[in-house]
């Protein structure tokens, strides 16, 4: 890193960090610094000592008070593509001027420096380091060393073949982070908060004043005092009472003062104020009453709203009753249940509002109860359509391509009514129900047709299997009837039977095999 780059970083930190800095109002006992260090020996040497642009710096400071301490300093310096280095170890006094957000400092250090050029032996000699810098606290224990520049005086004998000493009048620049420990805990600003309960009273009602202090040292003894612009105030601790007897209506202010037993400049004081008011003479409350709706079907509820107000800002209590129905609630909102009220009845609701001084107001409203309309007709099952099984003689229970169109429309109808159920009723002719000669098994074409129809709907159209019920019918035909049963409706099951799907399995829809022809 070049010196120009270091100076650029220092300027950037000095401009950007102030908004984050910590107000340092105490002196830490120990401070540790670590960071980057640049060193230019500037010696008149045949070895042409370079600028060491790579390096580290470390420092430990023990502070005797807020402005004076002893610093123990160490630094190492190197350079890329150069097999040489410089190290220094020094100790000396350090002086700091601790401001609110910045801590400038100066130091004078004495110790030893070891210089090892790339083409000469390492030499050690006395070193003097004098300079200063600027620290910026971020928190109580962490900060930034925005910059430090030191003059570095040293000598090096091995640089000259003749054995003469070469004087090094160099300088170094450093920057990094600091850590602080120990020291007295900083005194926080003290404060106090006042409360009044209640804040508005009638003349003669006492007002309780409370004071809550904050920031005072725990071991300090606190003393409280009060003053009021009206009434007689008594109290010597964190609670006081204002006697409002004889006060005129209006606003008044109470001032509370908290003081600890610190001596001289160490004594802390905090003040707070709070207001209270004395009400105008008593006024009875006002009440308005409304019903929503005020005309309804018998059995429906109505919301009764009692809107009371007090010009004296007093707490209100409601009491309401009705001439019919059942009124529930405790104000200001009630619900009128008209279940069981005869049609044509007009219900009267009466309400009274009272404040804590037993001043009252009353109001009433009416609700008309009319007969409800007849209930809608119950839903019924309807036949959607049917599919035939007359075209595939060899597979008379298979759902063929001609049936797919009708089943697709049937699936769409079920999708449009997600609460509805589908019932598919398989039919067969009398001839189909008669077993063939020599056959060991009696065919069940109605059940197979119903199960294959459901299989197509669930597997190829995505209909939930629980929504489709296969059944068998007694009609003399080769078809399956498609029914839609809405929610709440019953399927007319007379003449049909449910299919045992554990015994009757669906036959997959596979195309008929292609007959092979033999060339003559």
Coordinates of C-alpha atoms in Angstrom, one line a residue:
X1 CA 0.0 0.0 0.0
X2 CA 1.5 3.4 -1.0
X3 CA 1.5 6.4 1.3
X4 CA -0.9 8.2 -1.0
X5 CA -3.4 5.3 -0.7
X6 CA -3.1 5.4 3.1
X7 CA -3.7 9.1 3.3
X8 CA -6.8 8.6 1.1
X9 CA -8.2 6.0 3.5
X10 CA -7.5 8.3 6.5
X11 CA -9.4 11.2 4.9
X12 CA -12.3 8.9 4.0
X13 CA -12.6 7.6 7.6
X14 CA -12.3 11.1 9.0
X15 CA -15.2 12.3 6.8
X16 CA -17.5 9.2 7.1
X17 CA -17.1 8.0 10.7
X18 CA -18.3 11.1 12.7
X19 CA -21.9 10.0 12.3
X20 CA -21.1 6.7 14.0
X21 CA -18.8 7.9 16.8
X22 CA -19.2 7.3 20.5
X23 CA -19.1 10.2 22.8
X24 CA -16.1 9.4 25.0
X25 CA -16.7 10.9 28.5
X26 CA -14.3 8.7 30.4
X27 CA -10.7 7.6 30.2
X28 CA -10.0 3.8 29.7
X29 CA -7.3 2.2 31.8
X30 CA -5.8 0.2 29.0
X31 CA -5.8 0.7 25.2
X32 CA -4.6 -1.7 22.5
X33 CA -4.0 -0.6 18.9
X34 CA -3.4 -2.9 15.9
X35 CA -3.3 -2.1 12.2
X36 CA -1.3 -1.3 9.1
X37 CA 2.1 0.6 9.1
X38 CA 4.0 2.3 6.2
X39 CA 7.7 3.2 6.8
X40 CA 10.2 5.2 4.7
X41 CA 13.7 5.2 6.2
X42 CA 15.0 8.0 3.9
X43 CA 18.6 7.2 4.7
X44 CA 21.7 8.3 2.7
X45 CA 22.7 4.7 2.1
X46 CA 24.5 2.7 -0.6
X47 CA 22.0 0.0 0.0
X48 CA 19.2 2.2 -1.3
X49 CA 16.7 1.2 1.4
X50 CA 13.2 1.2 -0.1
X51 CA 9.9 2.4 1.1
X52 CA 8.4 -0.4 3.1
X53 CA 4.7 -0.4 2.0
X54 CA 3.7 -3.6 3.7
X55 CA 3.8 -3.7 7.5
X56 CA 2.0 -4.2 10.8
X57 CA 1.8 -2.1 13.9
X58 CA 0.8 -2.9 17.5
X59 CA 0.7 -0.7 20.6
X60 CA -0.3 -1.2 24.2
X61 CA -1.0 1.9 26.4
X62 CA -1.4 2.1 30.1
X63 CA -3.2 5.4 31.1
X64 CA -2.5 7.0 34.5
X65 CA -5.3 9.6 34.0
X66 CA -7.4 10.9 31.1
X67 CA -4.5 12.7 29.4
X68 CA -1.3 10.8 30.2
X69 CA -0.1 7.3 29.8
X70 CA 2.8 5.0 28.8
X71 CA 2.8 3.4 25.4
X72 CA 4.6 0.2 24.4
X73 CA 5.1 0.2 20.6
X74 CA 6.1 -2.5 18.1
X75 CA 6.1 -2.5 14.3
X76 CA 7.3 -4.6 11.4
X77 CA 7.9 -3.4 7.8
X78 CA 8.4 -5.3 4.5
X79 CA 8.2 -4.8 0.8
X80 CA 7.2 -7.0 -2.1
X81 CA 10.0 -8.4 -4.3
X82 CA 12.6 -7.2 -1.7
X83 CA 14.3 -9.6 0.7
X84 CA 14.7 -7.1 3.5
X85 CA 12.8 -5.8 6.5
X86 CA 12.7 -3.4 9.4
X87 CA 11.4 -3.9 13.0
X88 CA 11.2 -1.5 15.9
X89 CA 10.4 -1.8 19.6
X90 CA 9.9 1.3 21.7
X91 CA 8.3 2.7 24.8
X92 CA 7.6 6.2 26.0
X93 CA 5.0 8.7 27.2
X94 CA 1.8 9.3 25.3
X95 CA -0.5 12.4 25.7
X96 CA -4.2 12.4 24.7
X97 CA -6.7 15.2 24.5
X98 CA -10.0 13.5 24.9
X99 CA -12.8 15.4 23.2
X100 CA -16.4 14.6 22.8
X101 CA -16.1 12.5 19.6
X102 CA -12.3 12.7 18.8
X103 CA -9.1 11.9 20.6
X104 CA -6.0 13.5 19.2
X105 CA -2.7 12.3 20.7
X106 CA 1.0 12.8 20.7
X107 CA 3.9 10.5 21.8
X108 CA 7.7 10.3 22.2
X109 CA 9.0 6.8 22.1
X110 CA 12.5 5.4 22.7
X111 CA 13.8 1.9 21.9
X112 CA 15.6 -0.2 19.3
X113 CA 15.3 -0.7 15.6
X114 CA 16.6 -3.7 13.6
X115 CA 17.1 -3.1 9.8
X116 CA 18.0 -6.0 7.5
X117 CA 18.6 -5.0 3.9
X118 CA 18.3 -7.6 1.2
X119 CA 22.1 -7.5 0.4
X120 CA 23.7 -6.6 3.8
X121 CA 23.7 -8.0 7.3
X122 CA 21.0 -7.0 9.8
X123 CA 21.9 -4.1 12.1
X124 CA 20.4 -2.9 15.4
X125 CA 20.6 0.6 16.8
X126 CA 18.8 3.1 19.0
X127 CA 15.5 4.6 17.6
X128 CA 13.5 7.7 18.5
X129 CA 9.9 7.9 17.4
X130 CA 8.0 11.1 17.8
X131 CA 4.6 12.0 16.4
X132 CA 0.9 11.8 16.9
X133 CA -2.5 10.8 15.4
X134 CA -6.2 10.8 15.8
X135 CA -8.4 8.1 17.4
X136 CA -12.2 8.0 16.9
X137 CA -14.2 6.0 19.5
X138 CA -17.1 4.0 18.0
X139 CA -18.3 2.3 21.1
X140 CA -17.0 2.3 24.7
X141 CA -14.6 -0.6 23.9
X142 CA -13.9 -0.2 20.2
X143 CA -12.6 2.6 18.0
X144 CA -10.7 3.5 14.8
X145 CA -7.2 5.0 14.6
X146 CA -8.0 7.2 11.7
X147 CA -4.3 8.1 11.2
X148 CA -0.9 8.4 12.8
X149 CA 2.3 10.0 11.5
X150 CA 5.7 9.7 13.3
X151 CA 9.2 10.9 12.7
X152 CA 11.6 8.0 13.0
X153 CA 15.3 8.7 13.8
X154 CA 17.8 5.8 13.7
X155 CA 21.2 4.8 12.4
X156 CA 22.7 1.9 10.5
X157 CA 26.3 1.0 10.5
X158 CA 26.4 -2.1 8.3
X159 CA 25.1 -0.2 5.3
X160 CA 28.5 1.5 4.6
X161 CA 31.5 -0.8 3.8
X162 CA 33.8 1.6 5.4
X163 CA 32.0 1.2 8.7
X164 CA 30.5 4.7 8.9
X165 CA 27.1 5.3 10.4
X166 CA 24.3 6.2 8.2
X167 CA 21.7 8.4 9.7
X168 CA 18.1 7.5 8.9
X169 CA 15.6 10.4 9.2
X170 CA 12.5 8.6 8.2
X171 CA 8.9 8.6 8.9
X172 CA 6.0 6.1 9.3
X173 CA 2.3 6.3 8.8
X174 CA -0.2 4.0 10.5
X175 CA -3.9 3.3 10.8
X176 CA -6.2 0.6 12.3
X177 CA -8.5 -0.3 15.1
X178 CA -8.3 0.3 18.9
X179 CA -9.7 -1.6 21.9
X180 CA -10.3 0.0 25.3
X181 CA -10.7 -1.6 28.7
X182 CA -11.0 -0.6 32.3
X183 CA -11.7 2.9 33.6
X184 CA -14.6 4.3 35.5
X185 CA -18.1 3.8 34.2
X186 CA -19.3 7.1 32.5
X187 CA -22.0 8.9 34.2
X188 CA -25.2 8.8 32.1
X189 CA -27.5 11.8 31.8
X190 CA -30.2 11.8 34.5
X191 CA -33.9 12.4 33.7
X192 CA -37.3 12.2 35.4
X193 CA -40.8 11.5 34.1
X194 CA -43.9 12.9 35.8
X195 CA -47.4 11.4 35.6
X196 CA -50.8 12.6 36.9
X197 CA -53.7 10.2 37.7
X198 CA -56.3 11.1 36.8
X199 CA -55.5 13.9 34.4
X200 CA -59.0 15.4 34.5
X201 CA -61.0 15.7 37.7
X202 CA -63.9 17.5 39.3
X203 CA -63.0 20.2 41.8
X204 CA -62.3 18.5 45.1
X205 CA -61.1 15.2 43.6
X206 CA -57.4 14.6 44.4
X207 CA -54.8 14.1 41.7
X208 CA -51.9 11.6 42.3
X209 CA -48.5 12.8 41.0
X210 CA -45.8 10.2 40.3
X211 CA -42.2 10.8 39.5
X212 CA -39.9 8.2 37.9
X213 CA -36.2 9.0 38.0
X214 CA -33.7 7.5 35.5
X215 CA -29.9 7.6 35.2
X216 CA -29.0 8.3 38.8
X217 CA -26.2 6.3 40.4
X218 CA -27.6 3.4 42.4
X219 CA -25.9 4.3 45.7
X220 CA -27.0 8.0 45.7
X221 CA -29.8 9.1 48.0
X222 CA -32.6 10.9 46.1
X223 CA -34.6 13.9 47.3
X224 CA -38.0 14.9 45.8
X225 CA -39.7 18.3 45.8
X226 CA -42.9 19.6 44.1
X227 CA -44.6 22.8 43.0
X228 CA -48.0 23.3 41.4
X229 CA -49.7 26.2 39.7
X230 CA -53.0 25.4 41.5
X231 CA -54.2 23.5 44.5
X232 CA -52.2 22.3 47.6
X233 CA -49.6 19.7 46.9
X234 CA -48.1 17.4 49.5
X235 CA -45.5 14.7 49.3
X236 CA -41.7 14.2 49.9
X237 CA -41.0 10.9 48.0
X238 CA -41.7 9.8 44.4
X239 CA -45.5 10.2 45.0
X240 CA -47.4 13.4 45.8
X241 CA -51.1 14.5 46.0
X242 CA -52.7 17.7 44.7
X243 CA -55.8 18.8 46.6
X244 CA -58.1 20.4 44.0
X245 CA -60.7 21.7 46.5
X246 CA -61.8 25.2 45.4
X247 CA -60.0 25.2 42.1
X248 CA -61.8 26.8 39.1
X249 CA -62.2 24.8 35.9
X250 CA -59.0 25.0 33.8
X251 CA -55.6 23.5 33.3
X252 CA -52.8 23.3 35.9
X253 CA -49.1 22.3 35.9
X254 CA -47.1 20.3 38.5
X255 CA -43.3 20.5 38.5
X256 CA -41.3 17.7 40.1
X257 CA -37.6 17.9 41.0
X258 CA -35.3 15.0 41.8
X259 CA -31.8 15.7 43.3
X260 CA -29.2 13.2 44.6
X261 CA -26.8 13.7 47.5
X262 CA -23.7 14.2 45.3
X263 CA -21.3 17.0 46.3
X264 CA -20.6 20.1 44.2
X265 CA -20.3 19.3 40.4
X266 CA -21.0 15.7 41.1
X267 CA -24.6 16.4 42.2
X268 CA -27.2 15.4 39.6
X269 CA -30.6 17.1 39.2
X270 CA -33.6 16.3 37.0
X271 CA -36.9 18.1 36.5
X272 CA -40.2 17.1 34.9
X273 CA -43.6 18.6 34.5
X274 CA -47.1 17.2 34.0
X275 CA -50.5 18.8 33.6
X276 CA -54.0 18.1 35.0
X277 CA -57.3 19.8 34.5
X278 CA -60.4 20.6 36.6
X279 CA -63.6 19.9 34.8
X280 CA -66.5 22.3 34.2
X281 CA -69.6 21.9 36.3
X282 CA -71.5 18.6 35.8
X283 CA -73.5 17.9 32.7
X284 CA -75.8 14.8 32.3
X285 CA -74.8 12.4 29.5
X286 CA -76.5 12.3 26.1
X287 CA -77.8 9.1 24.4
X288 CA -78.9 8.2 20.9
X289 CA -80.2 4.7 19.9
X290 CA -80.4 3.0 16.5
X291 CA -81.2 -0.5 15.1
X292 CA -79.6 -2.0 12.1
X293 CA -81.7 -3.2 10.4
X294 CA -84.9 -1.8 11.8
X295 CA -87.1 -4.1 9.7
X296 CA -86.2 -7.8 9.3
X297 CA -87.5 -11.3 8.9
X298 CA -88.5 -13.0 12.1
X299 CA -85.6 -15.1 13.3
X300 CA -82.9 -12.7 12.0
X301 CA -80.8 -10.6 14.3
X302 CA -80.6 -6.8 14.6
X303 CA -77.7 -4.8 16.0
X304 CA -78.7 -2.2 18.5
X305 CA -76.1 0.7 18.9
X306 CA -76.4 2.9 21.9
X307 CA -74.2 6.0 21.5
X308 CA -73.7 7.9 24.7
X309 CA -71.5 10.8 25.4
X310 CA -70.6 12.9 28.4
X311 CA -69.6 16.6 28.1
X312 CA -67.8 16.2 31.4
X313 CA -65.8 13.2 30.1
X314 CA -67.3 10.8 32.7
X315 CA -67.3 7.0 32.4
X316 CA -70.7 5.7 31.1
X317 CA -72.7 2.6 31.9
X318 CA -75.5 1.2 29.6
X319 CA -78.7 -0.7 30.5
X320 CA -81.0 -1.9 27.8
X321 CA -84.1 -4.1 27.4
X322 CA -86.6 -5.2 24.7
X323 CA -90.3 -5.8 24.6
X324 CA -89.9 -9.1 22.7
X325 CA -87.1 -11.4 21.5
X326 CA -83.8 -11.7 23.4
X327 CA -81.3 -8.9 23.9
X328 CA -77.7 -9.7 24.6
X329 CA -74.6 -7.5 25.2
X330 CA -73.5 -5.0 27.7
X331 CA -73.3 -1.8 25.8
X332 CA -72.8 0.2 23.8
X333 CA -73.6 -2.5 21.3
X334 CA -76.3 -5.2 21.7
X335 CA -77.7 -8.0 19.5
X336 CA -81.5 -8.5 19.3
X337 CA -82.4 -12.1 18.6
X338 CA -85.9 -12.3 17.0
X339 CA -86.2 -16.1 17.0
X340 CA -89.7 -17.2 17.9
X341 CA -91.2 -13.7 17.6
X342 CA -94.6 -13.8 15.9
X343 CA -94.7 -12.3 12.4
X344 CA -95.9 -8.7 12.3
X345 CA -94.6 -7.8 15.8
X346 CA -93.0 -4.4 16.4
X347 CA -90.3 -4.7 19.1
X348 CA -89.4 -1.7 21.3
X349 CA -85.9 -1.4 22.7
X350 CA -85.3 1.0 25.6
X351 CA -81.9 2.0 26.8
X352 CA -80.6 4.2 29.7
X353 CA -77.0 5.5 30.0
X354 CA -75.6 6.8 33.3
X355 CA -72.3 8.2 34.4
X356 CA -70.4 7.6 37.7
X357 CA -72.3 10.6 39.2
X358 CA -75.7 8.8 38.5
X359 CA -76.7 11.4 35.9
X360 CA -78.8 9.6 33.2
X361 CA -80.3 9.9 29.8
X362 CA -82.8 7.5 28.0
X363 CA -83.7 6.7 24.4
X364 CA -85.7 4.0 22.5
X365 CA -85.9 2.5 19.0
X366 CA -88.2 0.0 17.2
X367 CA -87.6 -3.1 15.1
X368 CA -90.3 -4.5 12.8
X369 CA -90.4 -8.3 12.5
X370 CA -92.0 -9.7 9.2
X371 CA -92.5 -13.3 8.1
X372 CA -89.6 -15.0 6.5
X373 CA -90.0 -16.2 2.8
X374 CA -90.7 -19.9 2.2
X375 CA -87.5 -22.0 2.0
X376 CA -86.1 -22.8 -1.4
X377 CA -87.1 -26.2 -2.9
X378 CA -84.8 -29.1 -1.9
X379 CA -82.2 -30.1 -4.6
X380 CA -82.9 -33.2 -6.6
X381 CA -80.8 -35.7 -8.6
X382 CA -81.0 -35.4 -12.4
X383 CA -80.1 -37.7 -15.2
X384 CA -77.2 -36.1 -17.2
X385 CA -77.2 -38.6 -20.1
X386 CA -76.1 -42.1 -21.1
X387 CA -73.4 -43.9 -23.1
X388 CA -73.9 -47.1 -25.2
X389 CA -72.0 -50.3 -25.4
X390 CA -73.3 -51.6 -28.8
X391 CA -70.3 -51.2 -31.1
X392 CA -67.6 -53.6 -29.8
X393 CA -69.1 -57.1 -29.9
X394 CA -66.0 -58.8 -28.6
X395 CA -65.6 -56.4 -25.7
X396 CA -69.2 -55.4 -24.8
X397 CA -68.3 -53.7 -21.5
X398 CA -65.4 -51.5 -22.9
X399 CA -65.8 -47.7 -22.9
X400 CA -65.2 -47.0 -26.6
X401 CA -64.2 -43.7 -28.3
X402 CA -67.8 -42.8 -29.1
X403 CA -68.6 -42.8 -25.4
X404 CA -65.6 -40.6 -24.5
X405 CA -67.3 -37.3 -25.7
X406 CA -70.3 -37.8 -23.5
X407 CA -68.1 -38.8 -20.5
X408 CA -65.9 -35.8 -21.0
X409 CA -69.0 -33.5 -20.8
X410 CA -70.1 -35.4 -17.7
X411 CA -66.7 -34.9 -16.1
X412 CA -66.9 -31.2 -16.8
X413 CA -70.4 -31.0 -15.1
X414 CA -69.0 -32.7 -12.0
X415 CA -66.1 -30.3 -12.0
X416 CA -68.5 -27.3 -12.2
X417 CA -70.3 -28.6 -9.1
X418 CA -67.6 -29.7 -6.6
X419 CA -70.2 -30.6 -3.9
X420 CA -72.2 -32.8 -6.2
X421 CA -71.8 -36.6 -6.6
X422 CA -72.0 -38.7 -9.7
X423 CA -73.9 -42.0 -10.0
X424 CA -73.3 -44.3 -13.0
X425 CA -75.9 -47.1 -13.5
X426 CA -74.9 -50.0 -15.8
X427 CA -77.6 -51.8 -17.9
X428 CA -77.6 -55.0 -19.9
X429 CA -80.0 -56.9 -22.2
X430 CA -81.7 -60.1 -21.1
X431 CA -79.6 -62.0 -23.6
X432 CA -76.4 -60.6 -22.1
X433 CA -77.5 -61.7 -18.6
X434 CA -78.1 -65.3 -19.8
X435 CA -75.0 -67.5 -19.4
X436 CA -73.7 -69.2 -22.5
X437 CA -73.8 -72.9 -22.8
X438 CA -70.7 -74.5 -21.3
X439 CA -69.7 -71.3 -19.5
X440 CA -68.7 -71.7 -15.9
X441 CA -69.3 -68.0 -15.2
X442 CA -72.4 -65.9 -15.4
X443 CA -71.4 -62.5 -16.9
X444 CA -72.2 -59.3 -14.9
X445 CA -72.3 -56.8 -17.8
X446 CA -74.2 -54.1 -15.9
X447 CA -71.6 -54.0 -13.1
X448 CA -68.6 -54.2 -15.5
X449 CA -70.0 -51.3 -17.6
X450 CA -70.6 -49.1 -14.5
X451 CA -67.1 -49.9 -13.1
X452 CA -65.4 -49.3 -16.5
X453 CA -67.2 -46.0 -16.8
X454 CA -66.0 -44.9 -13.3
X455 CA -62.5 -46.1 -14.2
X456 CA -62.4 -43.8 -17.3
X457 CA -63.7 -40.8 -15.2
X458 CA -61.1 -41.2 -12.5
X459 CA -58.1 -42.2 -14.4
X460 CA -58.4 -40.2 -17.6
X461 CA -60.5 -37.2 -16.4
X462 CA -59.1 -36.8 -12.9
X463 CA -62.5 -37.1 -11.1
X464 CA -62.1 -38.0 -7.4
X465 CA -63.0 -41.7 -7.1
X466 CA -65.0 -41.0 -3.9
X467 CA -67.4 -38.8 -5.9
X468 CA -68.5 -41.5 -8.4
X469 CA -70.7 -44.4 -7.3
X470 CA -71.2 -47.4 -9.7
X471 CA -74.6 -49.1 -9.6
X472 CA -76.5 -51.7 -11.7
X473 CA -80.0 -51.3 -13.1
X474 CA -82.7 -53.6 -14.6
X475 CA -83.4 -51.9 -17.9
X476 CA -83.1 -54.2 -21.0
X477 CA -80.4 -52.1 -22.9
X478 CA -76.7 -52.0 -23.5
X479 CA -75.9 -48.6 -21.8
X480 CA -74.7 -46.8 -18.7
X481 CA -76.9 -44.0 -17.3
X482 CA -75.1 -40.9 -16.0
X483 CA -76.6 -39.1 -13.0
X484 CA -75.6 -35.9 -11.2
X485 CA -76.7 -35.8 -7.5
X486 CA -76.3 -32.2 -5.9
X487 CA -75.3 -31.7 -2.3
X488 CA -78.3 -32.3 -0.1
X489 CA -80.1 -34.4 -2.7
X490 CA -80.7 -38.2 -2.7
X491 CA -80.3 -40.6 -5.7
X492 CA -83.5 -42.4 -6.6
X493 CA -82.0 -45.8 -5.9
X494 CA -85.2 -47.9 -6.5
X495 CA -84.5 -50.6 -9.1
X496 CA -80.7 -50.3 -8.8
X497 CA -78.0 -51.9 -6.7
X498 CA -74.6 -50.7 -5.6
X499 CA -71.6 -52.5 -7.2
X500 CA -69.2 -54.4 -5.0
X501 CA -66.0 -52.8 -6.4
X502 CA -63.9 -55.3 -4.5
X503 CA -65.2 -58.1 -6.7
X504 CA -65.8 -56.3 -10.0
X505 CA -62.5 -54.8 -11.4
X506 CA -62.2 -52.3 -14.2
X507 CA -60.9 -53.5 -17.6
X508 CA -58.2 -51.1 -19.1
X509 CA -59.1 -49.3 -22.3
X510 CA -56.8 -50.9 -24.8
X511 CA -57.3 -50.8 -28.5
X512 CA -58.5 -54.0 -30.2
X513 CA -55.6 -56.0 -31.7
X514 CA -55.0 -55.6 -35.4
X515 CA -55.8 -58.7 -37.5
X516 CA -52.8 -59.9 -39.5
X517 CA -53.4 -60.7 -43.2
X518 CA -51.6 -63.5 -45.1
X519 CA -50.5 -62.9 -48.6
X520 CA -51.6 -65.5 -51.1

